[in-house]
Amino acid sequence: MGAKLSGSGGGKYAVEANSEINVTPFVDVMLVLLIIFMVAAPMAAVTVKVNLPPAVAKPSTNPPKPVYISIQAGGTIYIGDTNVELADIGDTLRSTIGQRNPEKERIFIRADKDVLYGDFMGVMNMLQDNGFYSVALIGEDKN
């Protein structure tokens, strides 16, 4: 913040605050940055010409659509958006994944924080009984 030494009132040596913005230092810094980038930009470019061979890597396949099991606080079970009974989880999952191998299929489980442990373990046991061994548990990210 600048100060005015001369002005109206207050005597010869009264100091007042100057509320005008001084843009000169800002312009100086911007010009220095512009010069630095103008000098550094050509150094970042590759100027050596190379005849590259074609890539022979197979295009990656899209991963299959993930399967989510949701368990509400009252024990209601959903596969995706479909309400299912505990005994029907295996058949519904098999129809959902189609021809994919159940032993290699990852099932994502979302459960309400108030779900009873017995309800959760019932779903886990039913998954294992039907050959679904890869399970991922989903929690809320607090970040």
XYZ file of N, CA and C in Angstrom:
429
model
N 0.852 -1.161 0.000
C 0.000 0.000 0.000
C 0.897 1.222 0.000
N 0.602 2.188 -0.815
C 1.401 3.402 -0.916
C 0.933 4.449 0.079
N 1.666 5.521 0.177
C 1.304 6.609 1.081
C 1.479 7.925 0.357
N 0.635 8.906 0.694
C 0.741 10.247 0.136
C 1.409 11.138 1.178
N 2.381 11.879 0.765
C 3.026 12.777 1.706
C 2.437 14.171 1.636
N 1.897 14.544 0.509
C 1.284 15.867 0.425
C -0.200 15.690 0.179
N -0.982 16.580 0.662
C -2.406 16.476 0.455
C -3.129 17.520 1.255
N -4.405 17.386 1.276
C -5.206 18.397 1.968
C -5.303 18.079 3.444
N -5.154 19.052 4.245
C -5.368 18.946 5.684
C -4.318 18.139 6.401
N -4.270 18.305 7.691
C -3.437 17.485 8.521
C -2.013 17.955 8.658
N -1.606 18.998 8.069
C -0.251 19.498 8.251
C 0.698 19.028 7.174
N 1.911 19.485 7.287
C 2.928 19.261 6.264
C 3.358 17.794 6.162
N 3.446 17.091 7.265
C 3.962 15.720 7.264
C 2.893 14.656 7.545
N 1.648 14.950 7.319
C 0.571 13.985 7.538
C 0.617 12.918 6.439
N 0.450 11.674 6.832
C 0.518 10.549 5.899
C -0.891 9.980 5.713
N -1.327 9.883 4.435
C -2.623 9.290 4.118
C -2.414 8.015 3.308
N -3.368 7.095 3.372
C -3.292 5.853 2.594
C -3.650 6.147 1.145
N -2.898 5.522 0.227
C -3.157 5.652 -1.201
C -3.906 4.398 -1.639
N -5.129 4.566 -2.142
C -5.941 3.401 -2.486
C -5.854 3.022 -3.960
N -4.950 3.604 -4.717
C -4.803 3.255 -6.122
C -3.950 2.000 -6.269
N -4.298 1.154 -7.258
C -3.561 -0.080 -7.494
C -2.363 0.211 -8.382
N -1.208 -0.294 -7.996
C 0.002 -0.114 -8.780
C 0.205 -1.385 -9.612
N -0.008 -1.302 -10.932
C 0.077 -2.474 -11.794
C 1.464 -2.666 -12.387
N 2.377 -1.774 -12.153
C 3.711 -1.892 -12.742
C 4.426 -3.184 -12.334
N 4.458 -3.570 -11.064
C 5.116 -4.843 -10.729
C 4.438 -6.040 -11.387
N 3.116 -6.003 -11.498
C 2.382 -7.092 -12.142
C 2.788 -7.213 -13.615
N 2.852 -6.107 -14.320
C 3.247 -6.117 -15.729
C 4.688 -6.604 -15.872
N 5.571 -6.202 -14.966
C 6.966 -6.649 -15.015
C 7.062 -8.171 -14.867
N 6.345 -8.719 -13.933
C 6.379 -10.170 -13.709
C 5.820 -10.903 -14.922
N 4.735 -10.410 -15.494
C 4.142 -11.054 -16.674
C 5.103 -11.031 -17.862
N 5.819 -9.940 -18.056
C 6.778 -9.864 -19.162
C 7.937 -10.836 -18.958
N 8.403 -10.947 -17.733
C 9.488 -11.901 -17.452
C 9.009 -13.330 -17.713
N 7.797 -13.683 -17.278
C 7.258 -15.024 -17.532
C 7.074 -15.267 -19.028
N 6.640 -14.264 -19.757
C 6.479 -14.404 -21.199
C 7.814 -14.714 -21.866
N 8.852 -14.017 -21.460
C 10.184 -14.259 -22.034
C 10.669 -15.660 -21.689
N 10.462 -16.091 -20.455
C 10.900 -17.434 -20.042
C 10.195 -18.493 -20.870
N 8.876 -18.365 -21.058
C 8.145 -19.355 -21.837
C 8.514 -19.319 -23.314
N 8.825 -18.146 -23.835
C 9.232 -18.052 -25.236
C 10.569 -18.751 -25.467
N 11.452 -18.690 -24.476
C 12.758 -19.337 -24.597
C 12.633 -20.841 -24.354
N 11.790 -21.256 -23.400
C 11.707 -22.665 -23.022
C 10.848 -23.492 -23.982
N 9.879 -22.910 -24.656
C 8.973 -23.668 -25.520
C 9.689 -24.380 -26.666
N 10.608 -23.743 -27.388
C 11.291 -24.482 -28.455
C 12.150 -25.630 -27.952
N 12.636 -25.549 -26.724
C 13.460 -26.630 -26.175
C 12.632 -27.867 -25.857
N 11.334 -27.699 -25.622
C 10.478 -28.825 -25.273
C 10.047 -29.625 -26.501
N 10.165 -29.058 -27.664
C 9.748 -29.754 -28.886
C 10.864 -30.677 -29.369
N 10.474 -31.869 -29.841
C 11.440 -32.836 -30.362
C 11.628 -32.540 -31.846
N 12.870 -32.354 -32.264
C 13.134 -32.008 -33.664
C 13.784 -33.142 -34.439
N 14.124 -34.253 -33.766
C 14.743 -35.384 -34.449
C 13.659 -36.183 -35.150
N 13.798 -36.371 -36.448
C 12.808 -37.124 -37.226
C 13.092 -38.617 -37.108
N 12.057 -39.394 -36.800
C 12.181 -40.841 -36.649
C 11.011 -41.484 -37.387
N 11.311 -42.526 -38.167
C 10.274 -43.268 -38.855
C 9.826 -44.404 -37.935
N 8.695 -44.214 -37.249
C 8.236 -45.176 -36.247
C 7.528 -46.347 -36.902
N 7.730 -47.567 -36.364
C 7.001 -48.729 -36.894
C 5.551 -48.688 -36.409
N 4.669 -49.368 -37.112
C 3.267 -49.380 -36.662
C 3.120 -50.220 -35.392
N 2.154 -49.852 -34.583
C 1.891 -50.595 -33.352
C 1.128 -51.869 -33.692
N 1.535 -52.976 -33.068
C 0.892 -54.255 -33.327
C 0.110 -54.760 -32.115
N -0.052 -53.899 -31.118
C -0.790 -54.307 -29.925
C -2.272 -54.429 -30.250
N -2.885 -55.467 -29.717
C -4.305 -55.670 -29.924
C -5.080 -54.611 -29.132
N -6.132 -54.082 -29.711
C -6.924 -53.121 -28.941
C -7.542 -53.806 -27.729
N -7.523 -53.113 -26.627
C -8.053 -53.712 -25.406
C -9.573 -53.744 -25.474
N -10.127 -54.792 -24.915
C -11.580 -54.918 -24.882
C -12.115 -54.135 -23.697
N -13.327 -53.668 -23.839
C -13.945 -52.953 -22.732
C -14.255 -53.940 -21.622
N -14.000 -53.533 -20.375
C -14.339 -54.450 -19.289
C -15.851 -54.638 -19.222
N -16.294 -55.787 -18.727
C -17.740 -56.018 -18.645
C -18.392 -55.048 -17.660
N -19.672 -54.849 -17.839
C -20.411 -53.968 -16.945
C -20.378 -54.557 -15.533
N -19.981 -53.760 -14.536
C -19.900 -54.304 -13.173
C -21.283 -54.645 -12.619
N -21.302 -55.639 -11.748
C -22.542 -56.082 -11.113
C -22.534 -55.594 -9.669
N -23.575 -54.854 -9.295
C -23.691 -54.304 -7.945
C -24.818 -54.992 -7.195
N -24.526 -55.395 -5.960
C -25.557 -55.882 -5.053
C -25.697 -54.834 -3.965
N -26.918 -54.370 -3.749
C -27.185 -53.366 -2.719
C -28.051 -53.991 -1.641
N -27.686 -53.717 -0.389
C -28.452 -54.239 0.753
C -28.918 -53.034 1.562
N -30.243 -52.880 1.679
C -30.787 -51.770 2.449
C -30.861 -52.129 3.924
N -31.106 -51.121 4.754
C -31.096 -51.307 6.203
C -32.106 -52.360 6.661
N -33.219 -52.491 5.991
C -34.221 -53.472 6.394
C -33.924 -54.881 5.902
N -32.838 -55.065 5.159
C -32.481 -56.383 4.656
C -32.935 -56.631 3.232
N -33.504 -55.619 2.571
C -33.927 -55.772 1.186
C -32.695 -55.809 0.290
N -32.675 -56.768 -0.653
C -31.508 -56.995 -1.505
C -31.853 -56.629 -2.942
N -30.928 -55.920 -3.585
C -31.099 -55.539 -4.992
C -29.870 -55.987 -5.772
N -30.091 -56.489 -6.977
C -29.009 -56.715 -7.936
C -29.238 -55.679 -9.027
N -28.333 -54.707 -9.109
C -28.581 -53.553 -9.960
C -29.743 -52.782 -9.379
N -30.820 -52.641 -10.134
C -32.027 -51.964 -9.654
C -33.180 -52.941 -9.414
N -32.907 -54.246 -9.495
C -33.942 -55.268 -9.388
C -33.968 -55.854 -7.985
N -35.121 -55.855 -7.366
C -35.284 -56.437 -6.042
C -35.277 -57.958 -6.172
N -34.445 -58.637 -5.367
C -34.370 -60.099 -5.398
C -34.445 -60.644 -3.977
N -34.857 -61.892 -3.891
C -34.851 -62.607 -2.613
C -33.475 -63.239 -2.416
N -33.126 -63.540 -1.185
C -31.815 -64.117 -0.876
C -31.611 -65.433 -1.619
N -32.620 -66.269 -1.693
C -32.483 -67.581 -2.335
C -32.312 -67.478 -3.854
N -32.722 -66.353 -4.441
C -32.661 -66.194 -5.900
C -31.415 -65.451 -6.378
N -30.496 -65.142 -5.490
C -29.313 -64.351 -5.885
C -28.493 -65.078 -6.942
N -28.235 -66.343 -6.771
C -27.399 -67.094 -7.710
C -27.971 -67.112 -9.115
N -29.257 -67.431 -9.239
C -29.886 -67.496 -10.563
C -29.933 -66.123 -11.224
N -30.248 -65.106 -10.461
C -30.322 -63.754 -11.018
C -28.944 -63.280 -11.460
N -27.904 -63.573 -10.669
C -26.545 -63.177 -11.057
C -26.096 -63.906 -12.313
N -26.406 -65.178 -12.418
C -26.017 -65.936 -13.621
C -26.684 -65.362 -14.871
N -27.945 -64.983 -14.753
C -28.612 -64.385 -15.915
C -28.074 -62.988 -16.204
N -27.595 -62.290 -15.185
C -27.038 -60.945 -15.376
C -25.690 -60.988 -16.069
N -24.813 -61.929 -15.681
C -23.463 -61.951 -16.263
C -23.427 -62.699 -17.586
N -24.433 -63.455 -17.894
C -24.480 -64.161 -19.178
C -23.490 -65.313 -19.220
N -22.622 -65.348 -20.245
C -21.697 -66.461 -20.469
C -20.384 -66.321 -19.707
N -20.200 -65.247 -18.970
C -18.938 -65.042 -18.255
C -18.807 -66.042 -17.105
N -17.559 -66.321 -16.721
C -17.251 -67.287 -15.672
C -17.563 -66.688 -14.295
N -18.456 -67.307 -13.507
C -18.783 -66.744 -12.192
C -17.595 -66.706 -11.232
N -16.657 -67.641 -11.384
C -15.513 -67.663 -10.465
C -14.571 -66.483 -10.689
N -14.593 -65.905 -11.880
C -13.722 -64.769 -12.177
C -14.469 -63.439 -12.177
N -15.760 -63.498 -12.004
C -16.581 -62.284 -12.035
C -16.507 -61.565 -10.688
N -16.205 -60.269 -10.708
C -16.146 -59.492 -9.466
C -17.512 -58.888 -9.198
N -18.028 -59.112 -8.001
C -19.329 -58.604 -7.579
C -19.080 -57.491 -6.565
N -19.685 -56.327 -6.800
C -19.532 -55.176 -5.907
C -20.725 -55.138 -4.962
N -20.439 -55.093 -3.656
C -21.510 -55.078 -2.655
C -21.542 -53.715 -1.971
N -22.742 -53.115 -1.997
C -23.004 -51.860 -1.299
C -24.009 -52.175 -0.195
N -23.705 -51.826 1.023
C -24.632 -52.110 2.111
C -24.792 -50.874 2.980
N -26.018 -50.653 3.428
C -26.307 -49.558 4.351
C -25.527 -49.794 5.646
N -25.144 -48.715 6.303
C -24.345 -48.874 7.525
C -25.139 -49.506 8.663
N -26.467 -49.533 8.546
C -27.299 -50.129 9.588
C -27.748 -51.551 9.264
N -27.156 -52.167 8.236
C -27.503 -53.541 7.875
C -26.997 -54.480 8.973
N -27.839 -55.442 9.321
C -27.437 -56.428 10.320
C -26.345 -57.331 9.745
N -25.423 -57.708 10.578
C -24.308 -58.552 10.159
C -24.803 -59.877 9.582
N -25.855 -60.414 10.150
C -26.409 -61.679 9.664
C -26.953 -61.561 8.241
N -27.594 -60.424 7.927
C -28.099 -60.208 6.566
C -26.946 -60.123 5.573
N -25.914 -59.420 5.960
C -24.749 -59.279 5.084
C -24.077 -60.630 4.852
N -23.884 -61.385 5.920
C -23.242 -62.695 5.785
C -24.117 -63.672 5.006
N -25.425 -63.519 5.080
C -26.312 -64.354 4.276
C -26.069 -64.127 2.783
N -25.881 -62.867 2.385
C -25.590 -62.552 0.983
C -24.222 -63.113 0.604
N -23.225 -62.929 1.464
C -21.880 -63.435 1.168
C -21.892 -64.961 1.024
N -22.573 -65.657 1.922
C -22.641 -67.120 1.849
C -23.359 -67.588 0.583
N -24.419 -66.879 0.196
C -25.156 -67.244 -1.007
C -24.278 -67.031 -2.242
N -23.451 -65.994 -2.246
C -22.532 -65.769 -3.363
C -21.524 -66.916 -3.466
N -20.947 -67.308 -2.332
C -19.978 -68.402 -2.341
C -20.620 -69.723 -2.739
N -21.817 -69.974 -2.260
C -22.511 -71.218 -2.612
C -22.789 -71.325 -4.105
N -22.899 -70.181 -4.785
C -23.203 -70.162 -6.213
C -21.961 -69.931 -7.073
N -20.770 -69.989 -6.483
C -19.535 -69.913 -7.259
C -19.003 -68.521 -7.508
N -19.514 -67.504 -6.838
C -19.003 -66.142 -6.983
C -18.043 -65.881 -5.827
N -16.734 -65.930 -6.127
C -15.730 -65.835 -5.065
C -15.023 -64.488 -5.016
N -15.151 -63.673 -6.047
C -14.472 -62.372 -6.076
C -15.487 -61.297 -5.709
N -15.291 -60.714 -4.519
C -16.239 -59.738 -3.990
C -15.482 -58.473 -3.622
N -16.058 -57.327 -3.967
C -15.496 -56.037 -3.575
C -16.536 -55.282 -2.758
N -16.117 -54.722 -1.648
C -17.017 -53.970 -0.779
C -16.859 -52.489 -1.079
N -17.973 -51.786 -1.193
C -17.954 -50.371 -1.535
C -18.314 -49.566 -0.299
N -17.511 -48.536 -0.031
C -17.770 -47.614 1.066
C -17.818 -46.202 0.537
N -18.283 -45.279 1.363
C -18.369 -43.884 0.946
C -17.032 -43.197 1.157
N -16.601 -42.455 0.152
C -15.343 -41.703 0.241
C -15.632 -40.366 0.890
N -14.990 -40.070 1.984
C -15.254 -38.836 2.736
C -14.466 -37.642 2.221
N -13.675 -37.812 1.161
C -12.873 -36.686 0.653
C -13.711 -35.744 -0.143
